[in-house]
Amino acid sequence: MRKETFKTTLLLASLTGLLIVIGGAIGGRGGLIFAFLIAVIMNFASYWYSDKIVLKMYRAKEVNESEYPQLYSIVKNLATKANLPMPKVYVVETSMPNAFATGRNPENSAVAATTGIMNLLTPEELEGVFAHEMAHVKHRDTLVSTIAATIAGAITMLAYMAQWAAIFGGFGRDDEGGNNIIGYLALAILAPIAATIIQLAISRSREFAADAEGAKITHKPWALANALSKLEQGAASYKPRKDEVKASENTAHMFIVNPLKGKTLASLFRTHPVTEERIKRLKSMY
């Protein structure tokens, strides 16, 4: 776990450094300070409001034990086993079989299940899925992934600025900012790619750790392995209805399996490890 924590910290530092370097390249010292302020402000907003934003985005409805007794009981038992506070439980009305967790810390966390996943999995498989999500809560992965996504978004925004700078001749010809059109174009093209690669590396490393921790919580690694197999097939065949909420590329990393599998060019950059590898690692725990 220490190795994964070190790797995640290093990758987050790389993202932050990339953001500041890009700001400096575009606007000199002023741009560097501007980029740093963007990182501070966006991270502050992510820390306090990201969970509310995501839940509202997916029209998630908070439920109680009388409404969804099986789901609520599974989450409650897992919280006890993992020695965690009981998270809020949400349901998303969609046939997409998936689940996610959100919140800045275990005391302010939430887990969400789609109606699709509840219809697809057995109770033991569903328990395996939510043990995985509780592991994310325990390790504060939801906060880490949100911060990574926020910084990556800020880098993309600065890349657009670099693109417009190249089109209109730069931001000036002083010694700090420079007027390197080729440099601006390189930033506009390469910076978002680099940011995405780093962000997804963070996401993938945390998924393996959550799989292992979730299997330890339930002592049923096979249940999560079976669930992942079913969810992989479900994600590949899923076709959303017109009235259903659609998954967003910006939040795809939050789900237990990629909800956009094979549907966009962005899916070439994997938000999750290869499912077969996840299943293989779980089977080694049998």
PDB file of C-alpha atoms in Angstrom:
ATOM      1  CA  MET A   1       0.000   0.000   0.000  1.00  0.00           C
ATOM      2  CA  ARG A   2       2.889   2.362   0.725  1.00  0.00           C
ATOM      3  CA  LYS A   3       4.161   1.788  -2.810  1.00  0.00           C
ATOM      4  CA  GLU A   4       0.762   2.741  -4.302  1.00  0.00           C
ATOM      5  CA  THR A   5       0.523   5.816  -2.034  1.00  0.00           C
ATOM      6  CA  PHE A   6       3.994   6.973  -3.068  1.00  0.00           C
ATOM      7  CA  LYS A   7       3.181   6.417  -6.723  1.00  0.00           C
ATOM      8  CA  THR A   8      -0.087   8.355  -6.435  1.00  0.00           C
ATOM      9  CA  THR A   9       1.612  11.245  -4.601  1.00  0.00           C
ATOM     10  CA  LEU A  10       4.328  11.385  -7.250  1.00  0.00           C
ATOM     11  CA  LEU A  11       1.765  11.415 -10.074  1.00  0.00           C
ATOM     12  CA  LEU A  12      -0.306  14.152  -8.409  1.00  0.00           C
ATOM     13  CA  ALA A  13       2.865  16.209  -7.946  1.00  0.00           C
ATOM     14  CA  SER A  14       3.639  15.670 -11.637  1.00  0.00           C
ATOM     15  CA  LEU A  15       0.197  16.932 -12.623  1.00  0.00           C
ATOM     16  CA  THR A  16       0.543  20.024 -10.436  1.00  0.00           C
ATOM     17  CA  GLY A  17       4.037  20.676 -11.755  1.00  0.00           C
ATOM     18  CA  LEU A  18       2.841  20.305 -15.341  1.00  0.00           C
ATOM     19  CA  LEU A  19       0.075  22.818 -14.696  1.00  0.00           C
ATOM     20  CA  ILE A  20       2.484  25.389 -13.278  1.00  0.00           C
ATOM     21  CA  VAL A  21       5.067  24.845 -16.040  1.00  0.00           C
ATOM     22  CA  ILE A  22       2.407  25.346 -18.722  1.00  0.00           C
ATOM     23  CA  GLY A  23       1.211  28.523 -17.026  1.00  0.00           C
ATOM     24  CA  GLY A  24       4.765  29.831 -16.980  1.00  0.00           C
ATOM     25  CA  ALA A  25       5.349  28.876 -20.610  1.00  0.00           C
ATOM     26  CA  ILE A  26       2.234  30.727 -21.718  1.00  0.00           C
ATOM     27  CA  GLY A  27       2.428  33.845 -19.536  1.00  0.00           C
ATOM     28  CA  GLY A  28       5.854  33.938 -17.944  1.00  0.00           C
ATOM     29  CA  ARG A  29       5.976  34.696 -14.215  1.00  0.00           C
ATOM     30  CA  GLY A  30       2.451  36.076 -14.266  1.00  0.00           C
ATOM     31  CA  GLY A  31       1.174  32.944 -15.993  1.00  0.00           C
ATOM     32  CA  LEU A  32       2.949  30.739 -13.484  1.00  0.00           C
ATOM     33  CA  ILE A  33       1.287  32.535 -10.581  1.00  0.00           C
ATOM     34  CA  PHE A  34      -2.067  32.418 -12.385  1.00  0.00           C
ATOM     35  CA  ALA A  35      -1.762  28.661 -12.932  1.00  0.00           C
ATOM     36  CA  PHE A  36      -0.851  28.116  -9.298  1.00  0.00           C
ATOM     37  CA  LEU A  37      -3.895  30.094  -8.169  1.00  0.00           C
ATOM     38  CA  ILE A  38      -6.108  28.074 -10.521  1.00  0.00           C
ATOM     39  CA  ALA A  39      -4.808  24.857  -8.937  1.00  0.00           C
ATOM     40  CA  VAL A  40      -5.494  26.137  -5.421  1.00  0.00           C
ATOM     41  CA  ILE A  41      -9.006  27.391  -6.203  1.00  0.00           C
ATOM     42  CA  MET A  42     -10.081  24.330  -8.190  1.00  0.00           C
ATOM     43  CA  ASN A  43      -8.727  21.929  -5.594  1.00  0.00           C
ATOM     44  CA  PHE A  44     -10.569  23.827  -2.855  1.00  0.00           C
ATOM     45  CA  ALA A  45     -13.813  23.585  -4.832  1.00  0.00           C
ATOM     46  CA  SER A  46     -13.199  19.895  -5.549  1.00  0.00           C
ATOM     47  CA  TYR A  47     -12.584  19.146  -1.885  1.00  0.00           C
ATOM     48  CA  TRP A  48     -15.824  20.692  -0.664  1.00  0.00           C
ATOM     49  CA  TYR A  49     -18.286  20.286  -3.527  1.00  0.00           C
ATOM     50  CA  SER A  50     -17.231  17.490  -5.894  1.00  0.00           C
ATOM     51  CA  ASP A  51     -19.492  14.852  -4.314  1.00  0.00           C
ATOM     52  CA  LYS A  52     -22.594  17.045  -4.581  1.00  0.00           C
ATOM     53  CA  ILE A  53     -21.790  17.942  -8.180  1.00  0.00           C
ATOM     54  CA  VAL A  54     -21.309  14.325  -9.284  1.00  0.00           C
ATOM     55  CA  LEU A  55     -24.422  13.035  -7.530  1.00  0.00           C
ATOM     56  CA  LYS A  56     -26.509  15.814  -9.037  1.00  0.00           C
ATOM     57  CA  MET A  57     -24.992  15.184 -12.480  1.00  0.00           C
ATOM     58  CA  TYR A  58     -26.255  11.596 -12.411  1.00  0.00           C
ATOM     59  CA  ARG A  59     -29.592  12.512 -10.818  1.00  0.00           C
ATOM     60  CA  ALA A  60     -28.756  10.180  -7.946  1.00  0.00           C
ATOM     61  CA  LYS A  61     -31.465   9.774  -5.313  1.00  0.00           C
ATOM     62  CA  GLU A  62     -30.582   9.173  -1.671  1.00  0.00           C
ATOM     63  CA  VAL A  63     -32.402   6.089  -0.373  1.00  0.00           C
ATOM     64  CA  ASN A  64     -33.087   4.550   3.011  1.00  0.00           C
ATOM     65  CA  GLU A  65     -33.350   1.007   4.317  1.00  0.00           C
ATOM     66  CA  SER A  66     -37.092   0.698   3.743  1.00  0.00           C
ATOM     67  CA  GLU A  67     -36.753   1.646   0.060  1.00  0.00           C
ATOM     68  CA  TYR A  68     -33.807  -0.626  -0.849  1.00  0.00           C
ATOM     69  CA  PRO A  69     -33.362  -3.029   2.092  1.00  0.00           C
ATOM     70  CA  GLN A  70     -30.913  -5.398   0.373  1.00  0.00           C
ATOM     71  CA  LEU A  71     -28.606  -2.668  -0.927  1.00  0.00           C
ATOM     72  CA  TYR A  72     -28.721  -0.725   2.330  1.00  0.00           C
ATOM     73  CA  SER A  73     -27.997  -3.866   4.369  1.00  0.00           C
ATOM     74  CA  ILE A  74     -25.001  -4.755   2.187  1.00  0.00           C
ATOM     75  CA  VAL A  75     -23.462  -1.294   2.589  1.00  0.00           C
ATOM     76  CA  LYS A  76     -24.191  -1.204   6.332  1.00  0.00           C
ATOM     77  CA  ASN A  77     -22.549  -4.592   6.929  1.00  0.00           C
ATOM     78  CA  LEU A  78     -19.522  -3.633   4.854  1.00  0.00           C
ATOM     79  CA  ALA A  79     -19.086  -0.372   6.773  1.00  0.00           C
ATOM     80  CA  THR A  80     -19.036  -2.390  10.002  1.00  0.00           C
ATOM     81  CA  LYS A  81     -16.521  -4.917   8.620  1.00  0.00           C
ATOM     82  CA  ALA A  82     -14.252  -2.164   7.297  1.00  0.00           C
ATOM     83  CA  ASN A  83     -14.591  -0.115  10.501  1.00  0.00           C
ATOM     84  CA  LEU A  84     -15.914   2.870   8.555  1.00  0.00           C
ATOM     85  CA  PRO A  85     -18.772   5.328   9.157  1.00  0.00           C
ATOM     86  CA  MET A  86     -21.990   4.438   7.341  1.00  0.00           C
ATOM     87  CA  PRO A  87     -21.944   6.302   4.008  1.00  0.00           C
ATOM     88  CA  LYS A  88     -25.028   7.772   2.406  1.00  0.00           C
ATOM     89  CA  VAL A  89     -26.586   5.397  -0.105  1.00  0.00           C
ATOM     90  CA  TYR A  90     -27.796   6.576  -3.521  1.00  0.00           C
ATOM     91  CA  VAL A  91     -29.507   4.953  -6.474  1.00  0.00           C
ATOM     92  CA  VAL A  92     -29.190   6.099 -10.086  1.00  0.00           C
ATOM     93  CA  GLU A  93     -32.116   5.216 -12.349  1.00  0.00           C
ATOM     94  CA  THR A  94     -30.357   3.790 -15.387  1.00  0.00           C
ATOM     95  CA  SER A  95     -29.985   0.376 -17.000  1.00  0.00           C
ATOM     96  CA  MET A  96     -26.207   0.945 -17.125  1.00  0.00           C
ATOM     97  CA  PRO A  97     -24.729  -1.675 -14.751  1.00  0.00           C
ATOM     98  CA  ASN A  98     -22.260   0.242 -12.605  1.00  0.00           C
ATOM     99  CA  ALA A  99     -21.464   1.739  -9.205  1.00  0.00           C
ATOM    100  CA  PHE A 100     -19.267   4.464  -7.749  1.00  0.00           C
ATOM    101  CA  ALA A 101     -18.228   6.147  -4.507  1.00  0.00           C
ATOM    102  CA  THR A 102     -17.663   9.817  -3.807  1.00  0.00           C
ATOM    103  CA  GLY A 103     -16.893  12.165  -0.922  1.00  0.00           C
ATOM    104  CA  ARG A 104     -13.855  13.922   0.510  1.00  0.00           C
ATOM    105  CA  ASN A 105     -13.322  11.524   3.446  1.00  0.00           C
ATOM    106  CA  PRO A 106     -14.936   8.514   5.169  1.00  0.00           C
ATOM    107  CA  GLU A 107     -17.029  10.811   7.372  1.00  0.00           C
ATOM    108  CA  ASN A 108     -18.495  12.569   4.330  1.00  0.00           C
ATOM    109  CA  SER A 109     -18.857   9.773   1.819  1.00  0.00           C
ATOM    110  CA  ALA A 110     -21.538   8.327  -0.404  1.00  0.00           C
ATOM    111  CA  VAL A 111     -21.890   5.194  -2.507  1.00  0.00           C
ATOM    112  CA  ALA A 112     -24.182   4.887  -5.500  1.00  0.00           C
ATOM    113  CA  ALA A 113     -25.612   1.912  -7.369  1.00  0.00           C
ATOM    114  CA  THR A 114     -27.408   1.983 -10.672  1.00  0.00           C
ATOM    115  CA  THR A 115     -30.649   0.074 -11.032  1.00  0.00           C
ATOM    116  CA  GLY A 116     -28.874  -1.804 -13.814  1.00  0.00           C
ATOM    117  CA  ILE A 117     -26.215  -3.264 -11.521  1.00  0.00           C
ATOM    118  CA  MET A 118     -28.813  -4.343  -8.953  1.00  0.00           C
ATOM    119  CA  ASN A 119     -30.711  -6.209 -11.645  1.00  0.00           C
ATOM    120  CA  LEU A 120     -27.577  -7.886 -13.017  1.00  0.00           C
ATOM    121  CA  LEU A 121     -25.623  -9.117  -9.995  1.00  0.00           C
ATOM    122  CA  THR A 122     -26.297 -11.608  -7.228  1.00  0.00           C
ATOM    123  CA  PRO A 123     -26.248 -10.342  -3.619  1.00  0.00           C
ATOM    124  CA  GLU A 124     -22.729 -11.740  -3.051  1.00  0.00           C
ATOM    125  CA  GLU A 125     -21.440 -10.136  -6.262  1.00  0.00           C
ATOM    126  CA  LEU A 126     -23.052  -6.846  -5.279  1.00  0.00           C
ATOM    127  CA  GLU A 127     -21.340  -7.136  -1.900  1.00  0.00           C
ATOM    128  CA  GLY A 128     -18.017  -7.573  -3.702  1.00  0.00           C
ATOM    129  CA  VAL A 129     -18.624  -4.434  -5.764  1.00  0.00           C
ATOM    130  CA  PHE A 130     -19.459  -2.301  -2.751  1.00  0.00           C
ATOM    131  CA  ALA A 131     -16.548  -3.674  -0.752  1.00  0.00           C
ATOM    132  CA  HIS A 132     -14.418  -2.311  -3.609  1.00  0.00           C
ATOM    133  CA  GLU A 133     -16.163   1.059  -3.331  1.00  0.00           C
ATOM    134  CA  MET A 134     -15.772   1.110   0.461  1.00  0.00           C
ATOM    135  CA  ALA A 135     -12.055   0.467  -0.059  1.00  0.00           C
ATOM    136  CA  HIS A 136     -11.938   3.612  -2.206  1.00  0.00           C
ATOM    137  CA  VAL A 137     -13.621   5.505   0.630  1.00  0.00           C
ATOM    138  CA  LYS A 138     -11.218   4.080   3.207  1.00  0.00           C
ATOM    139  CA  HIS A 139      -8.169   5.114   1.196  1.00  0.00           C
ATOM    140  CA  ARG A 140      -9.650   8.511   0.209  1.00  0.00           C
ATOM    141  CA  ASP A 141      -9.260   7.570  -3.448  1.00  0.00           C
ATOM    142  CA  THR A 142     -12.399   9.535  -4.296  1.00  0.00           C
ATOM    143  CA  LEU A 143     -10.716  12.759  -3.207  1.00  0.00           C
ATOM    144  CA  VAL A 144      -7.447  11.907  -4.967  1.00  0.00           C
ATOM    145  CA  SER A 145      -9.150  11.073  -8.261  1.00  0.00           C
ATOM    146  CA  THR A 146     -11.264  14.230  -8.092  1.00  0.00           C
ATOM    147  CA  ILE A 147      -8.217  16.430  -7.526  1.00  0.00           C
ATOM    148  CA  ALA A 148      -6.429  14.675 -10.404  1.00  0.00           C
ATOM    149  CA  ALA A 149      -9.389  15.248 -12.706  1.00  0.00           C
ATOM    150  CA  THR A 150      -9.598  18.904 -11.642  1.00  0.00           C
ATOM    151  CA  ILE A 151      -5.928  19.622 -12.302  1.00  0.00           C
ATOM    152  CA  ALA A 152      -6.093  17.772 -15.615  1.00  0.00           C
ATOM    153  CA  GLY A 153      -9.082  19.928 -16.535  1.00  0.00           C
ATOM    154  CA  ALA A 154      -7.152  23.083 -15.668  1.00  0.00           C
ATOM    155  CA  ILE A 155      -4.250  21.918 -17.842  1.00  0.00           C
ATOM    156  CA  THR A 156      -6.635  21.346 -20.731  1.00  0.00           C
ATOM    157  CA  MET A 157      -8.025  24.854 -20.233  1.00  0.00           C
ATOM    158  CA  LEU A 158      -4.523  26.342 -20.385  1.00  0.00           C
ATOM    159  CA  ALA A 159      -3.831  24.258 -23.485  1.00  0.00           C
ATOM    160  CA  TYR A 160      -6.799  25.930 -25.176  1.00  0.00           C
ATOM    161  CA  MET A 161      -5.301  29.277 -24.206  1.00  0.00           C
ATOM    162  CA  ALA A 162      -2.041  28.208 -25.828  1.00  0.00           C
ATOM    163  CA  GLN A 163      -3.947  27.243 -28.955  1.00  0.00           C
ATOM    164  CA  TRP A 164      -5.532  30.684 -29.229  1.00  0.00           C
ATOM    165  CA  ALA A 165      -2.174  32.286 -28.477  1.00  0.00           C
ATOM    166  CA  ALA A 166      -0.696  30.439 -31.449  1.00  0.00           C
ATOM    167  CA  ILE A 167      -3.577  31.525 -33.690  1.00  0.00           C
ATOM    168  CA  PHE A 168      -3.397  35.201 -32.715  1.00  0.00           C
ATOM    169  CA  GLY A 169       0.347  35.547 -32.389  1.00  0.00           C
ATOM    170  CA  GLY A 170       0.963  34.981 -28.714  1.00  0.00           C
ATOM    171  CA  PHE A 171       0.431  36.987 -25.574  1.00  0.00           C
ATOM    172  CA  GLY A 172       3.275  39.369 -26.077  1.00  0.00           C
ATOM    173  CA  ARG A 173       6.947  39.630 -26.906  1.00  0.00           C
ATOM    174  CA  ASP A 174       8.411  40.346 -23.495  1.00  0.00           C
ATOM    175  CA  ASP A 175      11.216  38.290 -22.044  1.00  0.00           C
ATOM    176  CA  GLU A 176       8.927  36.371 -19.724  1.00  0.00           C
ATOM    177  CA  GLY A 177       6.061  35.335 -21.974  1.00  0.00           C
ATOM    178  CA  GLY A 178       7.827  34.936 -25.274  1.00  0.00           C
ATOM    179  CA  ASN A 179       6.137  34.540 -28.630  1.00  0.00           C
ATOM    180  CA  ASN A 180       7.003  31.036 -29.751  1.00  0.00           C
ATOM    181  CA  ILE A 181       4.132  29.948 -32.000  1.00  0.00           C
ATOM    182  CA  ILE A 182       5.500  26.423 -32.418  1.00  0.00           C
ATOM    183  CA  GLY A 183       5.885  26.158 -28.655  1.00  0.00           C
ATOM    184  CA  TYR A 184       2.275  27.217 -28.119  1.00  0.00           C
ATOM    185  CA  LEU A 185       1.066  24.641 -30.627  1.00  0.00           C
ATOM    186  CA  ALA A 186       3.145  21.934 -28.961  1.00  0.00           C
ATOM    187  CA  LEU A 187       1.641  22.856 -25.598  1.00  0.00           C
ATOM    188  CA  ALA A 188      -1.874  22.844 -27.011  1.00  0.00           C
ATOM    189  CA  ILE A 189      -1.394  19.335 -28.410  1.00  0.00           C
ATOM    190  CA  LEU A 190       0.882  17.590 -25.911  1.00  0.00           C
ATOM    191  CA  ALA A 191      -0.174  19.057 -22.563  1.00  0.00           C
ATOM    192  CA  PRO A 192      -3.698  17.552 -22.469  1.00  0.00           C
ATOM    193  CA  ILE A 193      -2.298  14.180 -23.579  1.00  0.00           C
ATOM    194  CA  ALA A 194       0.338  14.224 -20.836  1.00  0.00           C
ATOM    195  CA  ALA A 195      -2.244  15.303 -18.252  1.00  0.00           C
ATOM    196  CA  THR A 196      -4.634  12.543 -19.316  1.00  0.00           C
ATOM    197  CA  ILE A 197      -1.937   9.871 -19.174  1.00  0.00           C
ATOM    198  CA  ILE A 198      -0.918  10.918 -15.648  1.00  0.00           C
ATOM    199  CA  GLN A 199      -4.543  11.158 -14.479  1.00  0.00           C
ATOM    200  CA  LEU A 200      -5.366   7.707 -15.814  1.00  0.00           C
ATOM    201  CA  ALA A 201      -2.226   6.215 -14.288  1.00  0.00           C
ATOM    202  CA  ILE A 202      -3.486   7.425 -10.908  1.00  0.00           C
ATOM    203  CA  SER A 203      -6.914   5.921 -11.544  1.00  0.00           C
ATOM    204  CA  ARG A 204      -5.572   2.550 -12.680  1.00  0.00           C
ATOM    205  CA  SER A 205      -3.203   2.150  -9.737  1.00  0.00           C
ATOM    206  CA  ARG A 206      -5.998   2.833  -7.244  1.00  0.00           C
ATOM    207  CA  GLU A 207      -8.334   0.279  -8.863  1.00  0.00           C
ATOM    208  CA  PHE A 208      -5.970  -2.630  -8.226  1.00  0.00           C
ATOM    209  CA  ALA A 209      -5.553  -1.563  -4.600  1.00  0.00           C
ATOM    210  CA  ALA A 210      -9.332  -1.244  -4.107  1.00  0.00           C
ATOM    211  CA  ASP A 211      -9.918  -4.688  -5.638  1.00  0.00           C
ATOM    212  CA  ALA A 212      -7.461  -6.264  -3.198  1.00  0.00           C
ATOM    213  CA  GLU A 213      -8.804  -4.380  -0.171  1.00  0.00           C
ATOM    214  CA  GLY A 214     -12.408  -5.111  -1.109  1.00  0.00           C
ATOM    215  CA  ALA A 215     -11.654  -8.841  -1.389  1.00  0.00           C
ATOM    216  CA  LYS A 216     -10.052  -8.765   2.066  1.00  0.00           C
ATOM    217  CA  ILE A 217     -13.116  -7.055   3.566  1.00  0.00           C
ATOM    218  CA  THR A 218     -15.533  -9.731   2.300  1.00  0.00           C
ATOM    219  CA  HIS A 219     -13.116 -12.695   2.220  1.00  0.00           C
ATOM    220  CA  LYS A 220     -14.790 -13.501  -1.111  1.00  0.00           C
ATOM    221  CA  PRO A 221     -12.437 -12.464  -3.938  1.00  0.00           C
ATOM    222  CA  TRP A 222     -14.346 -14.731  -6.313  1.00  0.00           C
ATOM    223  CA  ALA A 223     -17.523 -12.664  -5.806  1.00  0.00           C
ATOM    224  CA  LEU A 224     -15.825  -9.478  -7.036  1.00  0.00           C
ATOM    225  CA  ALA A 225     -14.139 -11.401  -9.870  1.00  0.00           C
ATOM    226  CA  ASN A 226     -17.510 -12.733 -11.042  1.00  0.00           C
ATOM    227  CA  ALA A 227     -19.050  -9.263 -10.737  1.00  0.00           C
ATOM    228  CA  LEU A 228     -16.286  -7.676 -12.826  1.00  0.00           C
ATOM    229  CA  SER A 229     -16.766 -10.287 -15.537  1.00  0.00           C
ATOM    230  CA  LYS A 230     -20.502  -9.584 -15.718  1.00  0.00           C
ATOM    231  CA  LEU A 231     -19.997  -5.804 -15.575  1.00  0.00           C
ATOM    232  CA  GLU A 232     -17.429  -5.897 -18.374  1.00  0.00           C
ATOM    233  CA  GLN A 233     -19.931  -7.665 -20.611  1.00  0.00           C
ATOM    234  CA  GLY A 234     -22.713  -5.359 -19.473  1.00  0.00           C
ATOM    235  CA  ALA A 235     -20.694  -2.219 -20.230  1.00  0.00           C
ATOM    236  CA  ALA A 236     -19.831  -3.492 -23.712  1.00  0.00           C
ATOM    237  CA  SER A 237     -23.465  -4.219 -24.604  1.00  0.00           C
ATOM    238  CA  TYR A 238     -25.078  -1.279 -22.819  1.00  0.00           C
ATOM    239  CA  LYS A 239     -27.200   0.998 -25.003  1.00  0.00           C
ATOM    240  CA  PRO A 240     -28.694   3.944 -23.098  1.00  0.00           C
ATOM    241  CA  ARG A 241     -32.332   4.853 -23.497  1.00  0.00           C
ATOM    242  CA  LYS A 242     -33.153   8.395 -24.540  1.00  0.00           C
ATOM    243  CA  ASP A 243     -34.497   9.293 -21.109  1.00  0.00           C
ATOM    244  CA  GLU A 244     -31.485   7.915 -19.203  1.00  0.00           C
ATOM    245  CA  VAL A 245     -28.670  10.010 -17.787  1.00  0.00           C
ATOM    246  CA  LYS A 246     -25.507   9.529 -19.873  1.00  0.00           C
ATOM    247  CA  ALA A 247     -22.081   8.810 -18.419  1.00  0.00           C
ATOM    248  CA  SER A 248     -19.536  11.613 -18.746  1.00  0.00           C
ATOM    249  CA  GLU A 249     -15.910  11.231 -19.845  1.00  0.00           C
ATOM    250  CA  ASN A 250     -14.875  13.516 -16.980  1.00  0.00           C
ATOM    251  CA  THR A 251     -16.297  11.127 -14.382  1.00  0.00           C
ATOM    252  CA  ALA A 252     -15.734   7.765 -16.077  1.00  0.00           C
ATOM    253  CA  HIS A 253     -12.802   7.038 -13.743  1.00  0.00           C
ATOM    254  CA  MET A 254     -15.149   7.017 -10.738  1.00  0.00           C
ATOM    255  CA  PHE A 255     -17.084   3.925 -11.778  1.00  0.00           C
ATOM    256  CA  ILE A 256     -16.009   0.375 -10.971  1.00  0.00           C
ATOM    257  CA  VAL A 257     -15.798  -0.375 -14.718  1.00  0.00           C
ATOM    258  CA  ASN A 258     -15.454   2.092 -17.569  1.00  0.00           C
ATOM    259  CA  PRO A 259     -19.004   3.133 -18.608  1.00  0.00           C
ATOM    260  CA  LEU A 260     -17.792   4.481 -21.972  1.00  0.00           C
ATOM    261  CA  LYS A 261     -16.039   1.376 -23.192  1.00  0.00           C
ATOM    262  CA  GLY A 262     -15.408   1.481 -26.922  1.00  0.00           C
ATOM    263  CA  LYS A 263     -17.664   4.469 -27.520  1.00  0.00           C
ATOM    264  CA  THR A 264     -15.256   7.371 -27.929  1.00  0.00           C
ATOM    265  CA  LEU A 265     -11.735   8.124 -29.075  1.00  0.00           C
ATOM    266  CA  ALA A 266     -10.958   9.036 -25.469  1.00  0.00           C
ATOM    267  CA  SER A 267     -11.592   5.424 -24.483  1.00  0.00           C
ATOM    268  CA  LEU A 268      -8.234   4.595 -26.084  1.00  0.00           C
ATOM    269  CA  PHE A 269      -6.791   6.099 -22.897  1.00  0.00           C
ATOM    270  CA  ARG A 270      -7.993   3.547 -20.376  1.00  0.00           C
ATOM    271  CA  THR A 271      -9.545   4.874 -17.174  1.00  0.00           C
ATOM    272  CA  HIS A 272      -9.298   1.401 -15.613  1.00  0.00           C
ATOM    273  CA  PRO A 273      -6.884  -1.523 -15.696  1.00  0.00           C
ATOM    274  CA  VAL A 274      -7.725  -4.304 -18.122  1.00  0.00           C
ATOM    275  CA  THR A 275     -10.570  -6.238 -16.501  1.00  0.00           C
ATOM    276  CA  GLU A 276      -8.972  -9.597 -17.310  1.00  0.00           C
ATOM    277  CA  GLU A 277      -5.909  -8.561 -15.305  1.00  0.00           C
ATOM    278  CA  ARG A 278      -8.064  -7.450 -12.379  1.00  0.00           C
ATOM    279  CA  ILE A 279      -9.862 -10.806 -12.413  1.00  0.00           C
ATOM    280  CA  LYS A 280      -6.545 -12.676 -12.654  1.00  0.00           C
ATOM    281  CA  ARG A 281      -5.213 -10.891  -9.563  1.00  0.00           C
ATOM    282  CA  LEU A 282      -8.403 -11.612  -7.646  1.00  0.00           C
ATOM    283  CA  LYS A 283      -8.278 -15.298  -8.591  1.00  0.00           C
ATOM    284  CA  SER A 284      -4.731 -15.480  -7.219  1.00  0.00           C
ATOM    285  CA  MET A 285      -6.257 -14.633  -3.825  1.00  0.00           C
ATOM    286  CA  TYR A 286      -8.594 -17.667  -3.805  1.00  0.00           C
TER     287      TYR A 286
END
